[in-house]
Amino acid sequence: MQSNEPDGTAAAGVSHATGERVFLDAGGRAPVLPQARAAFLEALDQGWGDPRRLHAEGRRARALLDGAREAIAAVVGARTDEVGFAGSHVAALHGAVLSVARGRRRVGADVVVPAVERAAVLAAADFVAARGDGTRRTVPVDATGRADLDAFRDAVARPGVVLAAMQHANGEVGTLQPVGDAHDAARAAGVPLLVDAGASLGHTEVGTDWDLLAADPGDWGAPGGLGVLVARTAVRRTPDWPEDDDRWFPGGAWVPAALAAAVALQLAVATSRADDAALRPLVERVRAAVPASVPDVDVVGDPERRLPHVVTFSCLYVDGEALVTALDRHGFAVGSGSACTSSALEPSHVLAAMGALTHGNIRIGLHRGVSAADVERFLAVLPGVVADVRGTAGVHGL
């Protein structure tokens, strides 16, 4: 995009080098895939009816909705009737925690969660514990952000636990979690395990070691405004909200969003190996180049057992908001703070739990539209941007 400024200078948010923006914040909201957009528009034309109605328009919408459920079920290894659509990823997570806690309320009100779980899960666990006179049992993590399995086993084995949760991978630092071992421990204790695959599904193999699985279609290239919750039939759940025709997510699903999510997921899974091969080397390049060119920086997360498209680093003596704003002026969109609370630009609870540096945090989420040239441009600009921000803050000579 060329500048419209009279003097020919680049407009705010546009790269001074090429006049093009580079979107590097795809974690949770990736660019919408053309195929998903086409499916969305087709469903607007064909599936606008209420899928609960019996007339032809309603039946047509219902067929599209059932097809979306069937497609997602096939990808994750579930039954079609186990797939539910919520209004958002957060709503899916809240619905999972609240419904299981109510269904198993005679057991107790304790919820086991690693310290790096998404804020929505931590908040729901606190809510359940406070209402039922229970406890949120927080499991510590190591320096890479991986949950302590021994502590997890000990926590789920104690009386009063209604639910355990564990991310498949941390969307902020990319570290894969020991979900299989956690599921074995939870099963041995008779506790259902909620796996948050919001950062993983569509990017890497998620597997079937879960009792409830939550996912975010926006993360794999579908339009936002939808969350997915898959719950095994054997999991005891009871709605914790007023009765509705749609038992688990009152109001029902929006058919165009559901169909687009299914189409995007099928495509993401089909291309995941190729995407991994393209993006993982770019992440490795960032992990190696940033500490070599920027003083006092901490690259976090497991360098090997991680997501292929996520990398996070923190710069001492700078503010994350200032860095995000400065990089945006140069045409690079990046994230900062916790991936689930970044609108407030609060210090990351994930990095704090890891014992990592929380200053000047930059989170990068790559997508298939990012090229090696884009990454090299970012790496060329970054040292000067950090130095400028530090200089403005009065930090010199690093």
mmCIF file of C-alpha atoms in Angstrom:
data_model
loop_
_atom_site.group_PDB
_atom_site.id
_atom_site.type_symbol
_atom_site.label_atom_id
_atom_site.label_comp_id
_atom_site.label_asym_id
_atom_site.label_seq_id
_atom_site.Cartn_x
_atom_site.Cartn_y
_atom_site.Cartn_z
ATOM 1 C CA MET A 1 0.000 0.000 0.000
ATOM 2 C CA GLN A 2 1.522 3.316 -1.038
ATOM 3 C CA SER A 3 1.363 6.403 1.122
ATOM 4 C CA ASN A 4 -1.200 9.068 0.414
ATOM 5 C CA GLU A 5 0.837 11.633 2.286
ATOM 6 C CA PRO A 6 1.626 14.752 0.192
ATOM 7 C CA ASP A 7 5.347 14.480 0.877
ATOM 8 C CA GLY A 8 5.427 10.821 -0.104
ATOM 9 C CA THR A 9 6.388 9.539 3.350
ATOM 10 C CA ALA A 10 4.887 6.300 4.603
ATOM 11 C CA ALA A 11 1.636 6.501 6.503
ATOM 12 C CA ALA A 12 1.499 5.284 10.105
ATOM 13 C CA GLY A 13 1.600 1.516 10.319
ATOM 14 C CA VAL A 14 3.158 1.041 6.878
ATOM 15 C CA SER A 15 6.632 -0.358 6.359
ATOM 16 C CA HIS A 16 9.038 2.384 5.338
ATOM 17 C CA ALA A 17 11.010 -0.165 3.340
ATOM 18 C CA THR A 18 8.316 -1.623 1.089
ATOM 19 C CA GLY A 19 5.051 0.172 1.828
ATOM 20 C CA GLU A 20 3.477 -3.145 2.875
ATOM 21 C CA ARG A 21 2.329 -4.324 6.275
ATOM 22 C CA VAL A 22 3.404 -7.645 7.735
ATOM 23 C CA PHE A 23 0.977 -9.328 10.113
ATOM 24 C CA LEU A 24 2.887 -11.274 12.771
ATOM 25 C CA ASP A 25 0.140 -11.678 15.383
ATOM 26 C CA ALA A 26 -1.766 -14.693 14.046
ATOM 27 C CA GLY A 27 -2.119 -16.434 17.418
ATOM 28 C CA GLY A 28 -5.882 -16.545 18.046
ATOM 29 C CA ARG A 29 -6.765 -14.463 14.987
ATOM 30 C CA ALA A 30 -5.130 -15.616 11.784
ATOM 31 C CA PRO A 31 -5.980 -14.086 8.401
ATOM 32 C CA VAL A 32 -9.190 -15.659 7.100
ATOM 33 C CA LEU A 33 -8.490 -18.324 4.490
ATOM 34 C CA PRO A 34 -10.087 -17.692 1.074
ATOM 35 C CA GLN A 35 -11.827 -21.066 1.208
ATOM 36 C CA ALA A 36 -13.296 -20.261 4.616
ATOM 37 C CA ARG A 37 -14.502 -16.899 3.371
ATOM 38 C CA ALA A 38 -16.145 -18.560 0.373
ATOM 39 C CA ALA A 39 -17.868 -21.105 2.633
ATOM 40 C CA PHE A 40 -19.039 -18.337 4.926
ATOM 41 C CA LEU A 41 -20.565 -16.360 2.075
ATOM 42 C CA GLU A 42 -22.188 -19.480 0.588
ATOM 43 C CA ALA A 43 -23.757 -20.274 3.949
ATOM 44 C CA LEU A 44 -25.074 -16.718 4.196
ATOM 45 C CA ASP A 45 -26.922 -17.378 0.947
ATOM 46 C CA GLN A 46 -27.967 -20.971 1.567
ATOM 47 C CA GLY A 47 -27.987 -21.399 5.357
ATOM 48 C CA TRP A 48 -29.462 -18.199 6.699
ATOM 49 C CA GLY A 49 -32.564 -20.000 8.009
ATOM 50 C CA ASP A 50 -33.064 -21.099 11.607
ATOM 51 C CA PRO A 51 -31.752 -24.688 11.791
ATOM 52 C CA ARG A 52 -34.355 -25.464 14.467
ATOM 53 C CA ARG A 53 -37.245 -24.857 12.059
ATOM 54 C CA LEU A 54 -38.939 -27.581 10.033
ATOM 55 C CA HIS A 55 -39.436 -25.702 6.782
ATOM 56 C CA ALA A 56 -37.121 -26.096 3.767
ATOM 57 C CA GLU A 57 -34.937 -23.110 4.693
ATOM 58 C CA GLY A 58 -34.517 -24.416 8.213
ATOM 59 C CA ARG A 59 -33.728 -27.940 7.040
ATOM 60 C CA ARG A 60 -31.129 -26.597 4.619
ATOM 61 C CA ALA A 61 -29.449 -24.641 7.424
ATOM 62 C CA ARG A 62 -29.601 -27.706 9.656
ATOM 63 C CA ALA A 63 -27.904 -29.822 7.006
ATOM 64 C CA LEU A 64 -25.041 -27.334 6.753
ATOM 65 C CA LEU A 65 -24.689 -27.201 10.537
ATOM 66 C CA ASP A 66 -24.692 -30.990 10.830
ATOM 67 C CA GLY A 67 -22.103 -31.183 8.071
ATOM 68 C CA ALA A 68 -19.860 -28.756 9.962
ATOM 69 C CA ARG A 69 -20.150 -30.843 13.122
ATOM 70 C CA GLU A 70 -19.394 -34.020 11.214
ATOM 71 C CA ALA A 71 -16.284 -32.533 9.602
ATOM 72 C CA ILE A 72 -14.867 -31.267 12.895
ATOM 73 C CA ALA A 73 -15.688 -34.548 14.647
ATOM 74 C CA ALA A 74 -13.766 -36.460 11.979
ATOM 75 C CA VAL A 75 -10.677 -34.302 12.503
ATOM 76 C CA VAL A 76 -10.556 -34.628 16.300
ATOM 77 C CA GLY A 77 -11.709 -38.241 16.555
ATOM 78 C CA ALA A 78 -15.132 -37.722 18.121
ATOM 79 C CA ARG A 79 -18.781 -38.466 17.473
ATOM 80 C CA THR A 80 -20.760 -35.858 15.589
ATOM 81 C CA ASP A 81 -23.156 -35.302 18.490
ATOM 82 C CA GLU A 82 -20.204 -34.591 20.811
ATOM 83 C CA VAL A 83 -19.301 -31.396 18.928
ATOM 84 C CA GLY A 84 -20.759 -28.139 20.241
ATOM 85 C CA PHE A 85 -20.486 -24.561 18.999
ATOM 86 C CA ALA A 86 -20.191 -21.661 21.440
ATOM 87 C CA GLY A 87 -20.194 -17.941 20.806
ATOM 88 C CA SER A 88 -16.433 -17.740 21.369
ATOM 89 C CA HIS A 89 -13.438 -19.737 22.537
ATOM 90 C CA VAL A 90 -13.786 -18.152 25.975
ATOM 91 C CA ALA A 91 -17.467 -19.155 26.125
ATOM 92 C CA ALA A 92 -16.506 -22.715 25.215
ATOM 93 C CA LEU A 93 -13.946 -22.847 28.029
ATOM 94 C CA HIS A 94 -16.323 -21.303 30.551
ATOM 95 C CA GLY A 95 -19.092 -23.672 29.469
ATOM 96 C CA ALA A 96 -16.834 -26.681 29.902
ATOM 97 C CA VAL A 97 -15.684 -25.745 33.404
ATOM 98 C CA LEU A 98 -19.099 -24.658 34.672
ATOM 99 C CA SER A 99 -21.081 -27.594 33.255
ATOM 100 C CA VAL A 100 -18.656 -30.245 34.506
ATOM 101 C CA ALA A 101 -18.392 -28.602 37.924
ATOM 102 C CA ARG A 102 -22.162 -28.576 38.258
ATOM 103 C CA GLY A 103 -22.516 -32.120 36.986
ATOM 104 C CA ARG A 104 -19.932 -33.374 39.472
ATOM 105 C CA ARG A 105 -20.769 -30.997 42.326
ATOM 106 C CA ARG A 106 -21.271 -33.846 44.800
ATOM 107 C CA VAL A 107 -17.582 -34.700 44.366
ATOM 108 C CA GLY A 108 -16.402 -31.240 45.434
ATOM 109 C CA ALA A 109 -15.443 -27.899 43.913
ATOM 110 C CA ASP A 110 -11.683 -28.095 43.336
ATOM 111 C CA VAL A 111 -10.246 -27.525 39.860
ATOM 112 C CA VAL A 112 -6.663 -28.426 38.919
ATOM 113 C CA VAL A 113 -4.940 -26.049 36.485
ATOM 114 C CA PRO A 114 -1.316 -25.444 35.483
ATOM 115 C CA ALA A 115 -0.199 -21.887 36.200
ATOM 116 C CA VAL A 116 0.144 -21.048 32.497
ATOM 117 C CA GLU A 117 -3.417 -21.895 31.472
ATOM 118 C CA ARG A 118 -5.472 -19.354 29.562
ATOM 119 C CA ALA A 119 -6.935 -16.596 31.749
ATOM 120 C CA ALA A 120 -10.477 -17.781 30.912
ATOM 121 C CA VAL A 121 -9.743 -21.177 32.479
ATOM 122 C CA LEU A 122 -8.103 -19.689 35.559
ATOM 123 C CA ALA A 123 -11.047 -17.326 36.067
ATOM 124 C CA ALA A 124 -13.599 -20.115 35.626
ATOM 125 C CA ALA A 125 -11.712 -22.306 38.098
ATOM 126 C CA ASP A 126 -11.701 -19.472 40.640
ATOM 127 C CA PHE A 127 -15.422 -18.920 40.084
ATOM 128 C CA VAL A 128 -16.286 -22.585 40.635
ATOM 129 C CA ALA A 129 -14.039 -22.866 43.668
ATOM 130 C CA ALA A 130 -15.418 -19.718 45.318
ATOM 131 C CA ARG A 131 -19.031 -20.692 44.742
ATOM 132 C CA GLY A 132 -18.574 -24.239 46.005
ATOM 133 C CA ASP A 133 -16.163 -23.527 48.846
ATOM 134 C CA GLY A 134 -13.416 -25.253 46.891
ATOM 135 C CA THR A 135 -9.885 -24.464 45.754
ATOM 136 C CA ARG A 136 -8.135 -23.727 42.505
ATOM 137 C CA ARG A 137 -5.176 -26.091 42.673
ATOM 138 C CA THR A 138 -2.434 -24.473 40.642
ATOM 139 C CA VAL A 139 0.303 -26.684 39.221
ATOM 140 C CA PRO A 140 3.739 -25.044 38.790
ATOM 141 C CA VAL A 141 5.672 -25.071 35.525
ATOM 142 C CA ASP A 142 9.345 -25.204 34.612
ATOM 143 C CA ALA A 143 11.377 -22.505 32.874
ATOM 144 C CA THR A 144 10.029 -23.533 29.463
ATOM 145 C CA GLY A 145 6.408 -23.275 30.611
ATOM 146 C CA ARG A 146 5.796 -27.031 30.824
ATOM 147 C CA ALA A 147 3.611 -28.281 33.672
ATOM 148 C CA ASP A 148 5.175 -30.277 36.499
ATOM 149 C CA LEU A 149 3.731 -33.764 35.977
ATOM 150 C CA ASP A 150 4.451 -34.985 39.504
ATOM 151 C CA ALA A 151 2.646 -31.978 40.962
ATOM 152 C CA PHE A 152 -0.235 -32.515 38.529
ATOM 153 C CA ARG A 153 -0.568 -36.181 39.511
ATOM 154 C CA ASP A 154 -0.568 -35.268 43.184
ATOM 155 C CA ALA A 155 -3.201 -32.548 42.686
ATOM 156 C CA VAL A 156 -5.702 -34.638 40.708
ATOM 157 C CA ALA A 157 -5.403 -37.564 43.119
ATOM 158 C CA ARG A 158 -6.632 -35.555 46.075
ATOM 159 C CA PRO A 159 -10.307 -35.699 47.142
ATOM 160 C CA GLY A 160 -12.727 -33.027 45.940
ATOM 161 C CA VAL A 161 -11.442 -32.497 42.385
ATOM 162 C CA VAL A 162 -14.238 -32.053 39.845
ATOM 163 C CA LEU A 163 -12.120 -31.176 36.806
ATOM 164 C CA ALA A 164 -8.538 -30.867 35.624
ATOM 165 C CA ALA A 165 -7.409 -28.677 32.731
ATOM 166 C CA MET A 166 -4.275 -28.556 30.618
ATOM 167 C CA GLN A 167 -3.439 -26.765 27.402
ATOM 168 C CA HIS A 168 -2.240 -28.885 24.532
ATOM 169 C CA ALA A 169 0.314 -26.149 23.939
ATOM 170 C CA ASN A 170 0.815 -22.712 25.363
ATOM 171 C CA GLY A 171 -0.211 -20.144 22.781
ATOM 172 C CA GLU A 172 2.054 -17.489 24.231
ATOM 173 C CA VAL A 173 5.414 -19.259 24.274
ATOM 174 C CA GLY A 174 4.653 -22.293 22.082
ATOM 175 C CA THR A 175 5.638 -25.021 24.575
ATOM 176 C CA LEU A 176 3.841 -28.352 24.119
ATOM 177 C CA GLN A 177 2.373 -29.804 27.309
ATOM 178 C CA PRO A 178 2.487 -33.451 28.497
ATOM 179 C CA VAL A 179 -1.185 -33.996 27.751
ATOM 180 C CA GLY A 180 -0.976 -37.772 27.334
ATOM 181 C CA ASP A 181 0.582 -38.335 30.751
ATOM 182 C CA ALA A 182 -1.797 -35.819 32.300
ATOM 183 C CA HIS A 183 -4.782 -37.655 30.834
ATOM 184 C CA ASP A 184 -3.503 -40.950 32.235
ATOM 185 C CA ALA A 185 -3.161 -39.388 35.684
ATOM 186 C CA ALA A 186 -6.596 -37.778 35.542
ATOM 187 C CA ARG A 187 -8.226 -40.996 34.342
ATOM 188 C CA ALA A 188 -6.598 -42.964 37.166
ATOM 189 C CA ALA A 189 -8.084 -40.461 39.623
ATOM 190 C CA GLY A 190 -11.522 -40.535 37.974
ATOM 191 C CA VAL A 191 -11.280 -36.854 37.005
ATOM 192 C CA PRO A 192 -12.214 -35.572 33.518
ATOM 193 C CA LEU A 193 -9.516 -33.625 31.672
ATOM 194 C CA LEU A 194 -10.276 -30.454 29.693
ATOM 195 C CA VAL A 195 -7.678 -29.863 26.995
ATOM 196 C CA ASP A 196 -7.491 -26.384 25.537
ATOM 197 C CA ALA A 197 -6.300 -26.836 21.957
ATOM 198 C CA GLY A 198 -6.945 -23.224 21.050
ATOM 199 C CA ALA A 199 -3.354 -22.702 19.940
ATOM 200 C CA SER A 200 -2.707 -26.196 18.541
ATOM 201 C CA LEU A 201 -5.598 -27.520 16.487
ATOM 202 C CA GLY A 202 -4.909 -26.997 12.816
ATOM 203 C CA HIS A 203 -1.185 -26.520 13.439
ATOM 204 C CA THR A 204 -0.053 -29.814 14.944
ATOM 205 C CA GLU A 205 -1.450 -33.228 15.873
ATOM 206 C CA VAL A 206 -3.664 -32.921 18.940
ATOM 207 C CA GLY A 207 -4.505 -36.585 19.533
ATOM 208 C CA THR A 208 -7.337 -38.069 21.578
ATOM 209 C CA ASP A 209 -5.972 -37.818 25.137
ATOM 210 C CA TRP A 210 -8.809 -35.660 26.440
ATOM 211 C CA ASP A 211 -12.335 -35.815 27.822
ATOM 212 C CA LEU A 212 -13.277 -32.299 26.756
ATOM 213 C CA LEU A 213 -11.536 -30.406 23.967
ATOM 214 C CA ALA A 214 -11.878 -26.661 23.378
ATOM 215 C CA ALA A 215 -10.676 -24.916 20.237
ATOM 216 C CA ASP A 216 -10.690 -21.525 18.535
ATOM 217 C CA PRO A 217 -11.559 -21.446 14.802
ATOM 218 C CA GLY A 218 -10.103 -17.952 14.496
ATOM 219 C CA ASP A 219 -6.683 -19.444 15.198
ATOM 220 C CA TRP A 220 -6.765 -21.724 12.135
ATOM 221 C CA GLY A 221 -8.045 -19.218 9.594
ATOM 222 C CA ALA A 222 -11.810 -19.111 10.079
ATOM 223 C CA PRO A 223 -13.811 -15.965 10.861
ATOM 224 C CA GLY A 224 -14.006 -15.065 14.546
ATOM 225 C CA GLY A 225 -17.149 -15.200 16.659
ATOM 226 C CA LEU A 226 -17.207 -18.950 17.306
ATOM 227 C CA GLY A 227 -15.777 -21.439 19.752
ATOM 228 C CA VAL A 228 -15.711 -25.230 19.626
ATOM 229 C CA LEU A 229 -16.203 -27.574 22.563
ATOM 230 C CA VAL A 230 -16.092 -31.331 22.060
ATOM 231 C CA ALA A 231 -17.197 -33.364 25.075
ATOM 232 C CA ARG A 232 -17.103 -37.145 25.336
ATOM 233 C CA THR A 233 -20.529 -38.599 25.973
ATOM 234 C CA ALA A 234 -19.313 -40.293 29.179
ATOM 235 C CA VAL A 235 -18.391 -36.976 30.828
ATOM 236 C CA ARG A 236 -20.939 -36.033 33.463
ATOM 237 C CA ARG A 237 -22.168 -32.490 32.772
ATOM 238 C CA THR A 238 -25.166 -30.398 33.791
ATOM 239 C CA PRO A 239 -26.004 -26.977 32.325
ATOM 240 C CA ASP A 240 -25.231 -24.140 34.717
ATOM 241 C CA TRP A 241 -27.578 -21.653 33.043
ATOM 242 C CA PRO A 242 -31.306 -21.364 32.203
ATOM 243 C CA GLU A 243 -32.930 -24.050 30.070
ATOM 244 C CA ASP A 244 -32.736 -23.582 26.310
ATOM 245 C CA ASP A 245 -33.375 -25.637 23.166
ATOM 246 C CA ASP A 246 -29.607 -25.791 22.749
ATOM 247 C CA ARG A 247 -28.667 -27.405 26.035
ATOM 248 C CA TRP A 248 -24.978 -26.541 26.089
ATOM 249 C CA PHE A 249 -24.783 -23.176 24.371
ATOM 250 C CA PRO A 250 -28.123 -21.343 24.594
ATOM 251 C CA GLY A 251 -29.232 -19.568 21.454
ATOM 252 C CA GLY A 252 -27.722 -22.042 19.036
ATOM 253 C CA ALA A 253 -24.856 -21.751 16.569
ATOM 254 C CA TRP A 254 -24.519 -19.343 13.672
ATOM 255 C CA VAL A 255 -24.453 -21.610 10.634
ATOM 256 C CA PRO A 256 -22.133 -19.524 8.385
ATOM 257 C CA ALA A 257 -19.479 -19.321 11.102
ATOM 258 C CA ALA A 258 -19.739 -23.054 11.846
ATOM 259 C CA LEU A 259 -19.422 -24.043 8.187
ATOM 260 C CA ALA A 260 -16.471 -21.707 7.631
ATOM 261 C CA ALA A 261 -14.766 -23.128 10.738
ATOM 262 C CA ALA A 262 -15.129 -26.681 9.447
ATOM 263 C CA VAL A 263 -13.827 -25.829 5.978
ATOM 264 C CA ALA A 264 -10.865 -23.907 7.395
ATOM 265 C CA LEU A 265 -9.994 -26.730 9.797
ATOM 266 C CA GLN A 266 -10.027 -29.348 7.056
ATOM 267 C CA LEU A 267 -7.684 -27.200 4.980
ATOM 268 C CA ALA A 268 -5.413 -26.392 7.920
ATOM 269 C CA VAL A 269 -5.040 -30.064 8.801
ATOM 270 C CA ALA A 270 -4.409 -31.008 5.173
ATOM 271 C CA THR A 271 -1.611 -28.442 4.874
ATOM 272 C CA SER A 272 -0.236 -28.620 8.424
ATOM 273 C CA ARG A 273 2.890 -30.581 7.508
ATOM 274 C CA ALA A 274 3.774 -28.202 4.705
ATOM 275 C CA ASP A 275 3.037 -25.205 6.937
ATOM 276 C CA ASP A 276 5.204 -26.685 9.679
ATOM 277 C CA ALA A 277 8.070 -27.184 7.240
ATOM 278 C CA ALA A 278 7.763 -23.579 6.080
ATOM 279 C CA LEU A 279 7.213 -21.815 9.403
ATOM 280 C CA ARG A 280 9.363 -23.730 11.863
ATOM 281 C CA PRO A 281 12.638 -22.592 10.237
ATOM 282 C CA LEU A 282 11.400 -18.993 10.367
ATOM 283 C CA VAL A 283 10.748 -19.324 14.096
ATOM 284 C CA GLU A 284 14.207 -20.843 14.551
ATOM 285 C CA ARG A 285 15.664 -17.911 12.654
ATOM 286 C CA VAL A 286 13.946 -15.445 14.996
ATOM 287 C CA ARG A 287 15.004 -17.393 18.079
ATOM 288 C CA ALA A 288 18.644 -17.281 16.963
ATOM 289 C CA ALA A 289 18.805 -13.781 15.487
ATOM 290 C CA VAL A 290 17.033 -11.712 18.147
ATOM 291 C CA PRO A 291 19.427 -12.373 21.070
ATOM 292 C CA ALA A 292 22.363 -11.960 18.707
ATOM 293 C CA SER A 293 21.284 -8.484 17.581
ATOM 294 C CA VAL A 294 19.415 -7.047 20.577
ATOM 295 C CA PRO A 295 21.156 -6.674 23.975
ATOM 296 C CA ASP A 296 19.416 -7.866 27.143
ATOM 297 C CA VAL A 297 16.730 -9.990 25.532
ATOM 298 C CA ASP A 298 15.225 -13.292 26.707
ATOM 299 C CA VAL A 299 13.775 -15.745 24.149
ATOM 300 C CA VAL A 300 11.345 -18.013 25.990
ATOM 301 C CA GLY A 301 9.630 -21.368 25.534
ATOM 302 C CA ASP A 302 10.921 -24.818 24.661
ATOM 303 C CA PRO A 303 13.250 -24.554 21.636
ATOM 304 C CA GLU A 304 12.222 -27.973 20.264
ATOM 305 C CA ARG A 305 8.987 -29.362 21.731
ATOM 306 C CA ARG A 306 6.857 -26.457 20.656
ATOM 307 C CA LEU A 307 4.335 -25.156 18.173
ATOM 308 C CA PRO A 308 5.791 -24.495 14.721
ATOM 309 C CA HIS A 309 4.584 -20.910 14.369
ATOM 310 C CA VAL A 310 4.912 -19.163 17.759
ATOM 311 C CA VAL A 311 7.911 -17.370 19.269
ATOM 312 C CA THR A 312 8.112 -14.943 22.183
ATOM 313 C CA PHE A 313 10.915 -12.796 23.520
ATOM 314 C CA SER A 314 11.222 -10.068 26.125
ATOM 315 C CA CYS A 315 13.461 -7.006 26.108
ATOM 316 C CA LEU A 316 14.728 -5.502 29.338
ATOM 317 C CA TYR A 317 14.339 -1.757 30.012
ATOM 318 C CA VAL A 318 11.439 -1.234 27.592
ATOM 319 C CA ASP A 319 7.662 -1.197 27.779
ATOM 320 C CA GLY A 320 5.753 -3.753 25.711
ATOM 321 C CA GLU A 321 3.133 -1.248 24.616
ATOM 322 C CA ALA A 322 5.806 1.143 23.383
ATOM 323 C CA LEU A 323 7.478 -1.628 21.388
ATOM 324 C CA VAL A 324 4.192 -2.761 19.820
ATOM 325 C CA THR A 325 3.348 0.821 18.846
ATOM 326 C CA ALA A 326 6.793 1.501 17.398
ATOM 327 C CA LEU A 327 6.820 -1.715 15.377
ATOM 328 C CA ASP A 328 3.310 -0.958 14.153
ATOM 329 C CA ARG A 329 4.553 2.366 12.783
ATOM 330 C CA HIS A 330 7.135 0.407 10.810
ATOM 331 C CA GLY A 331 4.446 -1.867 9.382
ATOM 332 C CA PHE A 332 4.779 -4.901 11.671
ATOM 333 C CA ALA A 333 1.789 -6.148 13.700
ATOM 334 C CA VAL A 334 2.949 -8.091 16.766
ATOM 335 C CA GLY A 335 1.436 -9.068 20.102
ATOM 336 C CA SER A 336 2.500 -8.265 23.640
ATOM 337 C CA GLY A 337 1.534 -9.221 27.166
ATOM 338 C CA SER A 338 -0.465 -12.357 27.830
ATOM 339 C CA ALA A 339 -2.010 -13.809 24.683
ATOM 340 C CA CYS A 340 -5.417 -13.887 26.365
ATOM 341 C CA THR A 341 -5.310 -10.513 28.144
ATOM 342 C CA SER A 342 -3.178 -8.453 25.773
ATOM 343 C CA SER A 343 -5.870 -5.826 25.310
ATOM 344 C CA ALA A 344 -4.972 -4.653 28.803
ATOM 345 C CA LEU A 345 -1.220 -5.044 28.127
ATOM 346 C CA GLU A 346 -0.792 -6.496 31.603
ATOM 347 C CA PRO A 347 2.359 -8.370 32.605
ATOM 348 C CA SER A 348 2.071 -11.920 31.360
ATOM 349 C CA HIS A 349 1.018 -14.427 34.016
ATOM 350 C CA VAL A 350 2.558 -17.096 31.763
ATOM 351 C CA LEU A 351 6.010 -15.500 31.779
ATOM 352 C CA ALA A 352 5.738 -14.764 35.490
ATOM 353 C CA ALA A 353 4.935 -18.419 36.233
ATOM 354 C CA MET A 354 7.981 -19.447 34.178
ATOM 355 C CA GLY A 355 10.228 -17.035 36.048
ATOM 356 C CA ALA A 356 10.987 -15.281 32.766
ATOM 357 C CA LEU A 357 11.485 -11.620 32.023
ATOM 358 C CA THR A 358 8.116 -9.867 31.635
ATOM 359 C CA HIS A 359 9.378 -6.469 30.413
ATOM 360 C CA GLY A 360 9.094 -5.499 26.765
ATOM 361 C CA ASN A 361 7.357 -8.693 25.741
ATOM 362 C CA ILE A 362 6.872 -9.386 22.021
ATOM 363 C CA ARG A 363 4.819 -12.366 20.852
ATOM 364 C CA ILE A 364 4.949 -13.445 17.206
ATOM 365 C CA GLY A 365 2.439 -15.775 15.578
ATOM 366 C CA LEU A 366 3.296 -16.674 11.997
ATOM 367 C CA HIS A 367 0.849 -17.793 9.307
ATOM 368 C CA ARG A 368 1.247 -19.244 5.840
ATOM 369 C CA GLY A 369 1.266 -15.792 4.254
ATOM 370 C CA VAL A 370 4.508 -14.803 6.011
ATOM 371 C CA SER A 371 7.661 -15.208 3.935
ATOM 372 C CA ALA A 372 11.323 -15.483 4.832
ATOM 373 C CA ALA A 373 11.777 -11.995 3.378
ATOM 374 C CA ASP A 374 9.124 -10.644 5.755
ATOM 375 C CA VAL A 375 10.957 -12.157 8.719
ATOM 376 C CA GLU A 376 14.291 -10.766 7.566
ATOM 377 C CA ARG A 377 12.771 -7.295 7.245
ATOM 378 C CA PHE A 378 11.416 -7.586 10.770
ATOM 379 C CA LEU A 379 14.781 -8.717 12.122
ATOM 380 C CA ALA A 380 16.499 -5.822 10.343
ATOM 381 C CA VAL A 381 14.137 -3.249 11.851
ATOM 382 C CA LEU A 382 13.868 -4.663 15.384
ATOM 383 C CA PRO A 383 17.283 -3.666 16.852
ATOM 384 C CA GLY A 384 16.825 -0.021 15.880
ATOM 385 C CA VAL A 385 13.272 0.056 17.207
ATOM 386 C CA VAL A 386 14.324 -1.396 20.573
ATOM 387 C CA ALA A 387 17.255 1.040 20.792
ATOM 388 C CA ASP A 388 14.977 3.981 19.996
ATOM 389 C CA VAL A 389 12.408 2.965 22.607
ATOM 390 C CA ARG A 390 15.116 2.453 25.189
ATOM 391 C CA GLY A 391 16.638 5.819 24.281
ATOM 392 C CA THR A 392 13.299 7.556 24.725
ATOM 393 C CA ALA A 393 13.112 5.978 28.178
ATOM 394 C CA GLY A 394 16.592 7.262 28.984
ATOM 395 C CA VAL A 395 18.388 3.930 28.630
ATOM 396 C CA HIS A 396 21.590 4.254 26.591
ATOM 397 C CA GLY A 397 24.841 2.415 25.953
ATOM 398 C CA LEU A 398 23.579 -1.184 25.925
#
